[in-house]
mmCIF file of C-alpha atoms in Angstrom:
data_model
loop_
_atom_site.group_PDB
_atom_site.id
_atom_site.type_symbol
_atom_site.label_atom_id
_atom_site.label_comp_id
_atom_site.label_asym_id
_atom_site.label_seq_id
_atom_site.Cartn_x
_atom_site.Cartn_y
_atom_site.Cartn_z
ATOM 1 C CA MET A 67 -3.575 -10.979 24.988
ATOM 2 C CA THR A 68 -7.086 -10.928 26.321
ATOM 3 C CA PRO A 69 -9.088 -14.155 26.568
ATOM 4 C CA ALA A 70 -11.539 -12.894 23.924
ATOM 5 C CA LEU A 71 -8.724 -12.320 21.396
ATOM 6 C CA MET A 72 -7.288 -15.753 22.138
ATOM 7 C CA ILE A 73 -10.633 -17.411 21.482
ATOM 8 C CA LEU A 74 -11.090 -15.382 18.258
ATOM 9 C CA ALA A 75 -7.574 -16.262 17.046
ATOM 10 C CA ALA A 76 -8.133 -19.961 17.765
ATOM 11 C CA GLU A 77 -11.402 -19.966 15.795
ATOM 12 C CA GLN A 78 -9.976 -18.369 12.634
ATOM 13 C CA LYS A 79 -8.961 -20.821 9.921
ATOM 14 C CA SER A 80 -9.015 -20.984 6.158
ATOM 15 C CA ALA A 81 -12.295 -21.367 4.434
ATOM 16 C CA GLU A 82 -12.899 -24.798 2.999
ATOM 17 C CA VAL A 83 -12.969 -25.213 -0.741
ATOM 18 C CA THR A 84 -16.560 -25.678 -1.725
ATOM 19 C CA ASP A 85 -16.327 -25.305 -5.510
ATOM 20 C CA TRP A 86 -14.003 -28.131 -6.582
ATOM 21 C CA ALA A 87 -15.294 -28.097 -10.163
ATOM 22 C CA ALA A 88 -14.213 -24.470 -10.689
ATOM 23 C CA ARG A 89 -10.798 -25.098 -9.148
ATOM 24 C CA ILE A 90 -10.201 -28.209 -11.277
ATOM 25 C CA GLY A 91 -11.391 -26.292 -14.341
ATOM 26 C CA TRP A 92 -8.839 -23.530 -13.722
ATOM 27 C CA VAL A 93 -6.001 -26.033 -13.241
ATOM 28 C CA VAL A 94 -6.929 -27.945 -16.421
ATOM 29 C CA GLY A 95 -7.245 -24.660 -18.334
ATOM 30 C CA LEU A 96 -3.819 -23.501 -17.152
ATOM 31 C CA LEU A 97 -2.207 -26.821 -18.105
ATOM 32 C CA ALA A 98 -3.846 -26.662 -21.546
ATOM 33 C CA PHE A 99 -2.534 -23.113 -22.021
ATOM 34 C CA VAL A 100 1.039 -24.143 -21.083
ATOM 35 C CA ALA A 101 0.845 -27.129 -23.462
ATOM 36 C CA PHE A 102 -0.406 -24.827 -26.246
ATOM 37 C CA VAL A 103 2.498 -22.405 -25.720
ATOM 38 C CA TYR A 104 5.020 -25.268 -25.887
ATOM 39 C CA TRP A 105 3.343 -26.566 -29.053
ATOM 40 C CA LEU A 106 3.653 -23.093 -30.631
ATOM 41 C CA MET A 107 7.346 -22.928 -29.712
ATOM 42 C CA ARG A 108 7.940 -26.348 -31.296
ATOM 43 C CA GLN A 109 6.104 -25.295 -34.457
ATOM 44 C CA GLY A 110 8.290 -22.173 -34.639
ATOM 45 C CA TRP A 111 11.425 -24.312 -34.332
ATOM 46 C CA LYS A 112 10.193 -26.612 -37.144
ATOM 47 C CA TRP A 113 9.279 -23.613 -39.305
ATOM 48 C CA ARG A 114 12.760 -22.135 -38.848
ATOM 49 C CA GLY A 115 14.261 -25.496 -39.841
ATOM 50 C CA SER A 116 12.149 -25.625 -43.016
ATOM 51 C CA LEU A 117 13.269 -22.095 -43.945
ATOM 52 C CA GLN A 118 16.875 -23.274 -43.657
ATOM 53 C CA SER A 119 16.335 -26.503 -45.623
ATOM 54 C CA ASP A 120 18.568 -25.222 -48.449
ATOM 55 C CA LEU A 121 21.596 -25.651 -46.175
ATOM 56 C CA PRO A 122 23.637 -28.641 -47.468
ATOM 57 C CA GLU A 123 24.294 -31.706 -45.322
ATOM 58 C CA LEU A 124 27.045 -31.245 -42.762
ATOM 59 C CA PRO A 125 30.450 -32.673 -43.729
ATOM 60 C CA THR A 126 31.808 -35.618 -41.789
ATOM 61 C CA ALA A 127 35.369 -36.110 -40.598
ATOM 62 C CA PRO A 128 37.758 -37.838 -42.997
ATOM 63 C CA ALA A 129 38.899 -41.369 -42.172
ATOM 64 C CA GLU A 130 42.445 -40.120 -41.501
ATOM 65 C CA PRO A 131 42.209 -36.520 -40.215
ATOM 66 C CA GLY A 132 45.818 -36.440 -39.037
ATOM 67 C CA GLU A 133 47.428 -35.719 -35.708
ATOM 68 C CA ALA A 134 45.535 -33.521 -33.261
ATOM 69 C CA ARG A 135 46.949 -30.023 -32.811
ATOM 70 C CA LEU A 136 44.467 -29.058 -30.082
ATOM 71 C CA THR A 137 41.626 -30.756 -28.229
ATOM 72 C CA MET A 138 38.936 -29.292 -26.045
ATOM 73 C CA THR A 139 35.895 -30.470 -24.123
ATOM 74 C CA GLY A 140 33.066 -28.170 -23.193
ATOM 75 C CA ARG A 141 29.661 -27.033 -24.451
ATOM 76 C CA TYR A 142 28.352 -26.352 -27.922
ATOM 77 C CA HIS A 143 25.937 -23.415 -27.673
ATOM 78 C CA GLY A 144 24.670 -23.317 -31.245
ATOM 79 C CA SER A 145 25.286 -21.786 -34.630
ATOM 80 C CA THR A 146 24.045 -18.580 -36.199
ATOM 81 C CA THR A 147 24.341 -16.732 -39.468
ATOM 82 C CA ALA A 148 27.750 -15.055 -39.351
ATOM 83 C CA GLY A 149 27.599 -11.550 -37.956
ATOM 84 C CA GLN A 150 23.995 -11.964 -36.750
ATOM 85 C CA TRP A 151 24.351 -13.429 -33.282
ATOM 86 C CA LEU A 152 20.577 -13.849 -32.776
ATOM 87 C CA ASP A 153 19.773 -15.592 -36.099
ATOM 88 C CA ARG A 154 20.005 -19.197 -34.882
ATOM 89 C CA ILE A 155 20.480 -21.970 -37.440
ATOM 90 C CA VAL A 156 18.472 -25.085 -36.535
ATOM 91 C CA ALA A 157 18.806 -27.131 -39.749
ATOM 92 C CA HIS A 158 20.747 -30.401 -39.471
ATOM 93 C CA GLY A 159 20.802 -30.149 -35.675
ATOM 94 C CA LEU A 160 23.025 -27.058 -35.562
ATOM 95 C CA GLY A 161 20.601 -25.431 -33.114
ATOM 96 C CA THR A 162 20.850 -28.253 -30.577
ATOM 97 C CA ARG A 163 22.952 -27.418 -27.538
ATOM 98 C CA SER A 164 25.104 -30.237 -26.250
ATOM 99 C CA ARG A 165 28.367 -31.300 -24.732
ATOM 100 C CA VAL A 166 31.190 -31.119 -27.261
ATOM 101 C CA GLU A 167 34.615 -32.519 -27.954
ATOM 102 C CA LEU A 168 36.613 -30.417 -30.418
ATOM 103 C CA THR A 169 39.674 -31.708 -32.206
ATOM 104 C CA LEU A 170 41.744 -29.468 -34.463
ATOM 105 C CA THR A 171 43.933 -31.217 -37.040
ATOM 106 C CA ASP A 172 45.653 -30.122 -40.246
ATOM 107 C CA ALA A 173 42.529 -31.336 -42.099
ATOM 108 C CA GLY A 174 40.124 -29.164 -40.107
ATOM 109 C CA LEU A 175 37.927 -28.978 -37.015
ATOM 110 C CA ALA A 176 36.083 -32.111 -35.839
ATOM 111 C CA VAL A 177 33.023 -31.352 -33.701
ATOM 112 C CA VAL A 178 31.832 -34.432 -31.788
ATOM 113 C CA ARG A 179 28.558 -33.911 -29.937
ATOM 114 C CA PRO A 180 27.191 -36.794 -27.840
ATOM 115 C CA GLY A 181 23.434 -36.925 -28.343
ATOM 116 C CA ALA A 182 23.518 -34.635 -31.383
ATOM 117 C CA GLN A 183 24.816 -34.773 -34.952
ATOM 118 C CA ASP A 184 28.607 -34.550 -35.278
ATOM 119 C CA PHE A 185 30.143 -32.458 -38.040
ATOM 120 C CA PHE A 186 33.491 -31.510 -39.516
ATOM 121 C CA VAL A 187 34.731 -28.129 -40.734
ATOM 122 C CA PRO A 188 37.446 -28.547 -43.384
ATOM 123 C CA VAL A 189 40.416 -26.209 -42.970
ATOM 124 C CA GLN A 190 39.543 -24.538 -46.320
ATOM 125 C CA ALA A 191 36.117 -23.582 -44.910
ATOM 126 C CA LEU A 192 37.478 -21.872 -41.774
ATOM 127 C CA ARG A 193 37.215 -18.077 -41.967
ATOM 128 C CA GLU A 194 37.758 -16.607 -38.497
ATOM 129 C CA ALA A 195 38.136 -17.427 -34.803
ATOM 130 C CA ARG A 196 37.503 -15.000 -31.987
ATOM 131 C CA LEU A 197 36.445 -14.731 -28.364
ATOM 132 C CA ASP A 198 33.055 -13.115 -27.892
ATOM 133 C CA LYS A 199 30.397 -12.732 -25.228
ATOM 134 C CA GLY A 200 27.288 -14.176 -26.831
ATOM 135 C CA ILE A 201 25.504 -16.278 -29.395
ATOM 136 C CA ALA A 202 21.743 -16.889 -29.816
ATOM 137 C CA GLY A 203 20.340 -17.566 -26.370
ATOM 138 C CA LYS A 204 23.649 -17.599 -24.490
ATOM 139 C CA VAL A 205 25.448 -14.546 -23.141
ATOM 140 C CA LEU A 206 28.533 -14.803 -20.951
ATOM 141 C CA ALA A 207 31.236 -12.469 -19.740
ATOM 142 C CA GLU A 208 33.320 -10.765 -22.433
ATOM 143 C CA GLY A 209 35.535 -13.378 -24.099
ATOM 144 C CA GLY A 210 33.588 -16.288 -22.604
ATOM 145 C CA LEU A 211 32.738 -17.982 -25.909
ATOM 146 C CA LEU A 212 34.969 -19.287 -28.672
ATOM 147 C CA ILE A 213 33.271 -18.318 -31.938
ATOM 148 C CA VAL A 214 34.436 -20.094 -35.086
ATOM 149 C CA THR A 215 33.258 -18.644 -38.411
ATOM 150 C CA TRP A 216 33.148 -21.104 -41.297
ATOM 151 C CA ALA A 217 31.690 -21.396 -44.783
ATOM 152 C CA HIS A 218 29.074 -24.032 -45.532
ATOM 153 C CA GLY A 219 27.604 -23.978 -49.001
ATOM 154 C CA ASP A 220 27.025 -20.310 -49.804
ATOM 155 C CA LYS A 221 26.469 -19.349 -46.161
ATOM 156 C CA LEU A 222 28.886 -18.134 -43.483
ATOM 157 C CA ILE A 223 28.153 -19.656 -40.084
ATOM 158 C CA ASP A 224 29.281 -18.696 -36.571
ATOM 159 C CA SER A 225 29.452 -21.632 -34.144
ATOM 160 C CA GLY A 226 29.825 -20.971 -30.413
ATOM 161 C CA PHE A 227 31.772 -23.140 -27.986
ATOM 162 C CA ARG A 228 32.549 -22.800 -24.291
ATOM 163 C CA SER A 229 35.534 -24.736 -22.981
ATOM 164 C CA ASP A 230 35.503 -26.501 -19.622
ATOM 165 C CA HIS A 231 38.794 -24.636 -19.089
ATOM 166 C CA ALA A 232 38.167 -21.133 -20.430
ATOM 167 C CA ALA A 233 41.824 -20.119 -20.129
ATOM 168 C CA GLY A 234 42.699 -22.355 -23.091
ATOM 169 C CA GLN A 235 40.287 -20.651 -25.496
ATOM 170 C CA SER A 236 42.784 -17.926 -26.470
ATOM 171 C CA GLU A 237 45.205 -20.628 -27.655
ATOM 172 C CA TRP A 238 42.434 -21.913 -29.919
ATOM 173 C CA VAL A 239 41.938 -18.447 -31.402
ATOM 174 C CA ASP A 240 45.672 -18.040 -32.057
ATOM 175 C CA THR A 241 46.078 -21.497 -33.614
ATOM 176 C CA LEU A 242 42.935 -21.219 -35.770
ATOM 177 C CA THR A 243 43.893 -17.725 -36.948
ATOM 178 C CA HIS A 244 47.360 -18.961 -37.914
ATOM 179 C CA MET A 245 45.856 -21.953 -39.787
ATOM 180 C CA ILE A 246 43.409 -19.696 -41.646
ATOM 181 C CA LYS A 247 46.152 -17.267 -42.710
ATOM 182 C CA THR A 248 48.375 -20.150 -43.813
ATOM 183 C CA THR A 249 45.540 -21.703 -45.817
ATOM 184 C CA GLU A 250 44.671 -18.358 -47.456
ATOM 185 C CA GLY A 251 48.347 -17.839 -48.347
ATOM 186 C CA THR A 252 48.651 -21.222 -50.075
ATOM 187 C CA ALA A 253 45.323 -20.806 -51.894
ATOM 188 C CA ARG A 254 46.535 -17.689 -53.724
#
């Protein structure tokens, strides 16, 4: 490198900020825009909840549900209208993702969600169990989610669960399917 290039390289530096007001204005404007977008998303969530206000209160577990057939810990990924995996249900906290503890008894399926509303699906309300790849906002590998279809009021609901130990999910499908067929057979 020649001495002239070395002197030129040493002299080059970033220009100082001279218009602090404009820079602060841009930052404040950007923060206001982000806050506005989050406010719109929250309003959309509330609006969806008000559209689903006709959904009855969620059932609670009976005092004596019986002996546990299966238990599972994992994640609750939400509930949707059955067959429409993108139509999320947010009423009564069904749209809130959380940790979950599932317990299957002869009375039904107890869904315990720390930090969110617990609910219970009576065995008579169970309609189907299957392994699937996605539910509103969550897509996994094929068979990564346990989807339980159940009736609540006049609506069929799909609820999605992901076990901490995914290998055990197929046992849940088999046991739930057997319980549903047994219940349908005795109801006739």
